[in-house]
Amino acid sequence: MKLLTCEYAGRAFAGVSDGSRVWEAAPDMLSLIAALDGALPGASLCAGEGVPLEAVKLLSPIPEPAQDVVCLGMNYAEHSVEAERWGGDAEFKKNAGKAVYFSKRASRIIGPGDFIDGHFDIVDSLDYEAELAVILGRDAYKVSEAEAERYVLGYSVFNDVSARNLQTAHKQFYFGKSLDTHTAMGPWIVTRDEFGWEPQLGIRCYVNGEKRQDSNTRYEIYGAAHVIAELSAGITLKAGTIIAMGTPAGVGMGFTPPKYLKSGDVVRCEIDGIGALENTVE
Ligand code: MG
């Protein structure tokens, strides 16, 4: 089942979809997640005719998250190698064997077709990062790895847009990762029951049709079970929490010379079984 946020007939709402039709389910996704109360959406939400999926305008599934996005850094080995070339993995090396976590401010998450503001007055090295987003369906506190799966609602495609000059100029990632429109997610959330645990899915990113990233989520160093168990040992991860699981190799900064984004570039992130998220830099 797909969970989505959309506009239809001049109104925005959260709904469920079987891939061909959409049924309105709640005013917004966080209300829908609260109503589901940890359960996966069932067929009862698909009562009535619904509307054709092609007729709605898809928005980010969670346009206004309740909290910052939890992000993993250096969570694919090959990406940590390319990051080493520009000195970006010092923390990873220092903390070998420990996941790297950081937070991404996202007052508003952009969705399919929305523009990425390059902020080129303060950014000279705009970059993309295709990632698997894990969305929690219930509050998680002191959850073991064995129990973690049932706290996951589903998955989406995520672009951790990054301003490399700000990311490296400041001691921590927060500013460089958090500029307005630099969090993109969509086109929807696919519920966890459509995949094995943990999902092993092809993940790719294209810029203007050129394939830049091509990997599989099976190569994540730390999977969702590890992350949920580790963080929930001391933090209550609220329902609706978004965890961005890190990006594989092939980001712009990894090329020699770097291939940073410029105005007009079209970035397409895609994950097998979930879908594609395309945004243009303005
Ligand atoms: Mg990232």
Tab-separated table of C-alpha atoms and ligand atoms in Angstrom:
chain	number	residue	atom	x	y	z
A	1	MET	CA	0.000	0.000	0.000
A	2	LYS	CA	1.107	3.529	-0.728
A	3	LEU	CA	0.511	6.403	1.692
A	4	LEU	CA	0.601	9.801	0.053
A	5	THR	CA	-0.135	13.462	0.468
A	6	CYS	CA	-1.724	15.144	-2.510
A	7	GLU	CA	-3.797	17.973	-3.866
A	8	TYR	CA	-7.064	17.238	-5.587
A	9	ALA	CA	-9.867	19.613	-6.506
A	10	GLY	CA	-8.072	22.475	-4.782
A	11	ARG	CA	-7.597	20.649	-1.499
A	12	ALA	CA	-4.665	18.882	0.132
A	13	PHE	CA	-5.127	15.654	2.091
A	14	ALA	CA	-3.396	12.405	3.027
A	15	GLY	CA	-4.584	9.241	1.384
A	16	VAL	CA	-3.858	5.649	0.575
A	17	SER	CA	-3.341	4.222	-2.880
A	18	ASP	CA	-3.122	0.803	-4.479
A	19	GLY	CA	-1.126	2.305	-7.332
A	20	SER	CA	-4.102	3.114	-9.512
A	21	ARG	CA	-6.601	4.926	-7.265
A	22	VAL	CA	-6.369	7.205	-4.244
A	23	TRP	CA	-8.668	7.213	-1.226
A	24	GLU	CA	-8.710	10.170	1.157
A	25	ALA	CA	-7.852	9.034	4.665
A	26	ALA	CA	-6.942	12.038	6.836
A	27	PRO	CA	-6.314	15.799	6.662
A	28	ASP	CA	-2.539	15.230	6.662
A	29	MET	CA	-0.001	12.404	6.968
A	30	LEU	CA	0.859	12.934	10.636
A	31	SER	CA	-2.857	12.680	11.483
A	32	LEU	CA	-3.070	9.509	9.408
A	33	ILE	CA	-0.048	8.020	11.174
A	34	ALA	CA	-1.613	8.875	14.539
A	35	ALA	CA	-4.929	7.308	13.485
A	36	LEU	CA	-3.208	4.113	12.358
A	37	ASP	CA	-1.682	3.919	15.860
A	38	GLY	CA	1.103	1.584	14.815
A	39	ALA	CA	-0.975	-0.604	12.507
A	40	LEU	CA	-0.452	-0.835	8.773
A	41	PRO	CA	-3.265	0.588	6.630
A	42	GLY	CA	-5.864	-1.996	5.702
A	43	ALA	CA	-8.358	-2.472	2.903
A	44	SER	CA	-11.028	-0.701	4.957
A	45	LEU	CA	-9.342	2.600	4.026
A	46	CYS	CA	-10.027	1.880	0.349
A	47	ALA	CA	-13.821	2.053	0.598
A	48	GLY	CA	-15.705	3.780	-2.166
A	49	GLU	CA	-14.533	4.813	-5.590
A	50	GLY	CA	-11.604	7.050	-4.709
A	51	VAL	CA	-10.008	9.094	-7.469
A	52	PRO	CA	-7.506	8.071	-10.166
A	53	LEU	CA	-3.874	8.406	-9.064
A	54	GLU	CA	-3.087	10.368	-12.264
A	55	ALA	CA	-5.679	12.960	-11.274
A	56	VAL	CA	-3.951	14.065	-8.077
A	57	LYS	CA	-0.896	16.280	-7.649
A	58	LEU	CA	1.547	14.493	-5.391
A	59	LEU	CA	3.160	16.478	-2.597
A	60	SER	CA	5.884	15.318	-0.252
A	61	PRO	CA	4.293	12.555	1.871
A	62	ILE	CA	5.190	14.501	5.041
A	63	PRO	CA	5.429	18.155	3.950
A	64	GLU	CA	5.788	19.501	7.497
A	65	PRO	CA	7.459	16.965	9.790
A	66	ALA	CA	6.990	17.417	13.510
A	67	GLN	CA	10.738	17.192	14.121
A	68	ASP	CA	14.074	17.413	12.331
A	69	VAL	CA	15.086	14.482	10.149
A	70	VAL	CA	17.476	11.951	11.719
A	71	CYS	CA	20.307	11.355	9.246
A	72	LEU	CA	23.126	8.863	8.948
A	73	GLY	CA	26.480	9.949	7.539
A	74	MET	CA	29.056	7.674	5.934
A	75	ASN	CA	26.713	4.680	5.951
A	76	TYR	CA	27.939	3.108	2.710
A	77	ALA	CA	31.604	2.055	2.673
A	78	GLU	CA	32.275	3.293	-0.876
A	79	HIS	CA	30.830	6.707	-0.058
A	80	SER	CA	33.096	7.029	2.970
A	81	VAL	CA	36.051	6.319	0.659
A	82	GLU	CA	35.070	9.059	-1.806
A	83	ALA	CA	34.451	11.432	1.096
A	84	GLU	CA	37.951	10.700	2.381
A	85	ARG	CA	39.385	12.420	-0.671
A	86	TRP	CA	38.073	15.750	0.530
A	87	GLY	CA	38.718	15.037	4.188
A	88	GLY	CA	35.060	14.507	4.978
A	89	ASP	CA	35.355	11.216	6.802
A	90	ALA	CA	37.631	12.203	9.657
A	91	GLU	CA	34.793	11.672	12.106
A	92	PHE	CA	33.994	8.307	10.538
A	93	LYS	CA	37.572	7.125	10.905
A	94	LYS	CA	37.780	8.384	14.444
A	95	ASN	CA	34.579	6.576	15.335
A	96	ALA	CA	35.232	3.400	13.397
A	97	GLY	CA	32.521	0.914	14.180
A	98	LYS	CA	30.021	3.550	15.330
A	99	ALA	CA	27.228	5.014	13.233
A	100	VAL	CA	27.515	8.730	12.380
A	101	TYR	CA	24.300	10.611	13.171
A	102	PHE	CA	23.350	14.172	12.431
A	103	SER	CA	20.172	16.220	12.293
A	104	LYS	CA	18.654	18.010	9.306
A	105	ARG	CA	16.261	20.910	9.875
A	106	ALA	CA	13.275	20.535	7.551
A	107	SER	CA	10.497	22.968	8.385
A	108	ARG	CA	9.102	22.038	5.002
A	109	ILE	CA	9.996	18.979	2.916
A	110	ILE	CA	9.700	19.440	-0.824
A	111	GLY	CA	8.041	16.795	-2.964
A	112	PRO	CA	7.895	15.561	-6.558
A	113	GLY	CA	8.452	18.330	-9.092
A	114	ASP	CA	9.260	21.010	-6.534
A	115	PHE	CA	12.236	23.296	-7.047
A	116	ILE	CA	15.477	23.074	-5.074
A	117	ASP	CA	16.636	26.605	-4.231
A	118	GLY	CA	20.393	26.636	-4.863
A	119	HIS	CA	20.952	29.511	-2.417
A	120	PHE	CA	23.807	30.403	-4.760
A	121	ASP	CA	24.462	33.655	-2.921
A	122	ILE	CA	25.953	31.590	-0.075
A	123	VAL	CA	26.493	28.161	-1.713
A	124	ASP	CA	29.205	27.316	-4.270
A	125	SER	CA	29.084	23.517	-4.044
A	126	LEU	CA	25.511	22.225	-4.124
A	127	ASP	CA	25.233	18.441	-4.025
A	128	TYR	CA	22.705	15.613	-4.083
A	129	GLU	CA	22.464	12.442	-1.962
A	130	ALA	CA	19.928	9.737	-2.857
A	131	GLU	CA	18.868	7.877	0.274
A	132	LEU	CA	16.324	5.433	1.631
A	133	ALA	CA	14.004	7.141	4.120
A	134	VAL	CA	12.552	5.015	6.921
A	135	ILE	CA	9.349	6.403	8.463
A	136	LEU	CA	8.281	5.254	11.921
A	137	GLY	CA	4.644	4.381	12.568
A	138	ARG	CA	4.724	4.315	16.362
A	139	ASP	CA	6.731	5.787	19.203
A	140	ALA	CA	9.899	3.779	19.769
A	141	TYR	CA	11.657	3.696	23.137
A	142	LYS	CA	14.032	0.943	24.206
A	143	VAL	CA	13.186	-1.173	21.175
A	144	SER	CA	15.441	-4.145	20.454
A	145	GLU	CA	16.780	-4.905	16.986
A	146	ALA	CA	14.493	-7.942	16.886
A	147	GLU	CA	11.436	-5.769	17.567
A	148	ALA	CA	12.412	-2.848	15.332
A	149	GLU	CA	10.549	-3.865	12.167
A	150	ARG	CA	7.090	-3.401	13.638
A	151	TYR	CA	7.906	0.209	14.510
A	152	VAL	CA	8.487	0.989	10.838
A	153	LEU	CA	5.533	2.250	8.830
A	154	GLY	CA	7.288	2.233	5.478
A	155	TYR	CA	9.858	3.722	3.149
A	156	SER	CA	10.298	6.635	0.792
A	157	VAL	CA	12.894	8.120	-1.542
A	158	PHE	CA	14.927	10.927	0.016
A	159	ASN	CA	17.345	13.513	-1.353
A	160	ASP	CA	19.670	14.850	1.345
A	161	VAL	CA	20.567	17.987	-0.626
A	162	SER	CA	23.826	19.348	0.762
A	163	ALA	CA	25.707	22.646	0.609
A	164	ARG	CA	29.252	21.282	0.805
A	165	ASN	CA	30.969	24.612	1.460
A	166	LEU	CA	28.746	25.238	4.479
A	167	GLN	CA	28.958	21.606	5.594
A	168	THR	CA	32.755	21.761	5.719
A	169	ALA	CA	33.224	25.382	6.832
A	170	HIS	CA	31.317	24.818	10.044
A	171	LYS	CA	32.325	22.243	12.607
A	172	GLN	CA	29.073	20.283	12.286
A	173	PHE	CA	26.782	19.397	9.372
A	174	TYR	CA	23.630	21.137	10.638
A	175	PHE	CA	23.756	24.394	8.650
A	176	GLY	CA	25.076	22.876	5.427
A	177	LYS	CA	22.375	20.223	5.402
A	178	SER	CA	19.407	22.327	6.441
A	179	LEU	CA	18.875	25.146	3.936
A	180	ASP	CA	15.280	25.746	2.858
A	181	THR	CA	14.136	23.256	0.146
A	182	HIS	CA	17.187	21.044	0.745
A	183	THR	CA	15.114	18.169	2.063
A	184	ALA	CA	13.197	16.307	-0.640
A	185	MET	CA	11.080	13.195	-0.123
A	186	GLY	CA	8.582	11.287	-2.215
A	187	PRO	CA	6.731	10.343	-4.256
A	188	TRP	CA	4.986	8.485	-1.398
A	189	ILE	CA	5.549	6.091	1.494
A	190	VAL	CA	5.371	2.398	0.591
A	191	THR	CA	4.366	0.306	3.578
A	192	ARG	CA	6.908	-2.108	5.026
A	193	ASP	CA	4.867	-5.224	4.275
A	194	GLU	CA	5.698	-4.854	0.582
A	195	PHE	CA	9.357	-5.624	1.282
A	196	GLY	CA	11.514	-8.088	3.162
A	197	TRP	CA	13.230	-7.027	6.344
A	198	GLU	CA	15.457	-5.247	5.896
A	199	PRO	CA	14.710	-4.171	2.345
A	200	GLN	CA	17.468	-4.702	-0.205
A	201	LEU	CA	16.594	-2.300	-2.991
A	202	GLY	CA	18.425	-0.801	-5.938
A	203	ILE	CA	19.036	2.922	-5.367
A	204	ARG	CA	20.137	5.366	-8.064
A	205	CYS	CA	20.535	9.062	-8.749
A	206	TYR	CA	20.626	10.781	-12.124
A	207	VAL	CA	21.544	14.386	-12.904
A	208	ASN	CA	20.211	15.554	-16.265
A	209	GLY	CA	19.869	11.888	-17.214
A	210	GLU	CA	23.498	11.001	-16.317
A	211	LYS	CA	23.646	8.177	-13.795
A	212	ARG	CA	25.714	9.331	-10.822
A	213	GLN	CA	24.776	6.881	-8.068
A	214	ASP	CA	23.956	3.199	-8.524
A	215	SER	CA	23.939	0.932	-5.484
A	216	ASN	CA	21.688	-1.163	-3.278
A	217	THR	CA	20.423	-0.538	0.237
A	218	ARG	CA	21.896	-3.904	1.214
A	219	TYR	CA	25.251	-2.095	1.331
A	220	GLU	CA	24.215	0.158	4.201
A	221	ILE	CA	26.736	-0.338	6.989
A	222	TYR	CA	24.047	0.115	9.650
A	223	GLY	CA	20.472	-0.913	8.854
A	224	ALA	CA	17.234	0.392	10.298
A	225	ALA	CA	17.108	-2.249	13.047
A	226	HIS	CA	20.517	-1.179	14.346
A	227	VAL	CA	19.616	2.508	14.173
A	228	ILE	CA	16.223	2.173	15.848
A	229	ALA	CA	17.627	-0.018	18.622
A	230	GLU	CA	20.681	2.174	19.186
A	231	LEU	CA	18.890	5.540	19.256
A	232	SER	CA	15.771	4.370	21.070
A	233	ALA	CA	17.953	3.073	23.887
A	234	GLY	CA	18.011	6.665	25.073
A	235	ILE	CA	15.731	8.723	22.811
A	236	THR	CA	12.003	8.341	22.236
A	237	LEU	CA	11.655	8.296	18.463
A	238	LYS	CA	8.165	9.632	17.888
A	239	ALA	CA	5.722	8.219	15.329
A	240	GLY	CA	6.302	10.096	12.089
A	241	THR	CA	10.060	10.266	12.627
A	242	ILE	CA	11.998	10.212	9.362
A	243	ILE	CA	15.367	8.459	9.316
A	244	ALA	CA	17.525	9.098	6.238
A	245	MET	CA	19.759	6.063	5.923
A	246	GLY	CA	22.772	7.623	4.215
A	247	THR	CA	23.883	7.807	0.609
A	248	PRO	CA	25.973	5.514	-1.573
A	249	ALA	CA	29.010	6.569	-3.630
A	250	GLY	CA	28.679	8.901	-6.588
A	251	VAL	CA	27.810	12.256	-5.044
A	252	GLY	CA	29.071	15.332	-6.875
A	253	MET	CA	31.909	16.005	-4.451
A	254	GLY	CA	33.306	12.522	-5.088
A	255	PHE	CA	34.245	13.275	-8.705
A	256	THR	CA	37.537	14.812	-9.843
A	257	PRO	CA	36.838	17.564	-10.586
A	258	PRO	CA	33.639	17.704	-8.527
A	259	LYS	CA	30.296	17.742	-10.350
A	260	TYR	CA	28.227	20.157	-8.322
A	261	LEU	CA	24.659	21.142	-9.143
A	262	LYS	CA	23.842	24.340	-10.999
A	263	SER	CA	20.685	26.180	-11.874
A	264	GLY	CA	18.477	24.199	-14.247
A	265	ASP	CA	19.871	20.775	-13.315
A	266	VAL	CA	17.280	18.008	-12.952
A	267	VAL	CA	17.986	15.558	-10.103
A	268	ARG	CA	16.188	12.232	-10.136
A	269	CYS	CA	16.528	9.862	-7.168
A	270	GLU	CA	14.932	6.445	-7.439
A	271	ILE	CA	14.607	3.273	-5.403
A	272	ASP	CA	13.297	-0.005	-6.792
A	273	GLY	CA	9.847	-0.844	-5.487
A	274	ILE	CA	9.246	2.680	-4.171
A	275	GLY	CA	9.504	5.067	-7.097
A	276	ALA	CA	11.292	8.165	-8.356
A	277	LEU	CA	11.656	11.674	-6.959
A	278	GLU	CA	12.585	14.385	-9.451
A	279	ASN	CA	13.433	17.994	-8.623
A	280	THR	CA	14.932	20.855	-10.607
A	281	VAL	CA	17.489	23.296	-9.211
A	282	GLU	CA	16.506	26.925	-9.551
B	1	MG	MG	23.123	12.122	3.544
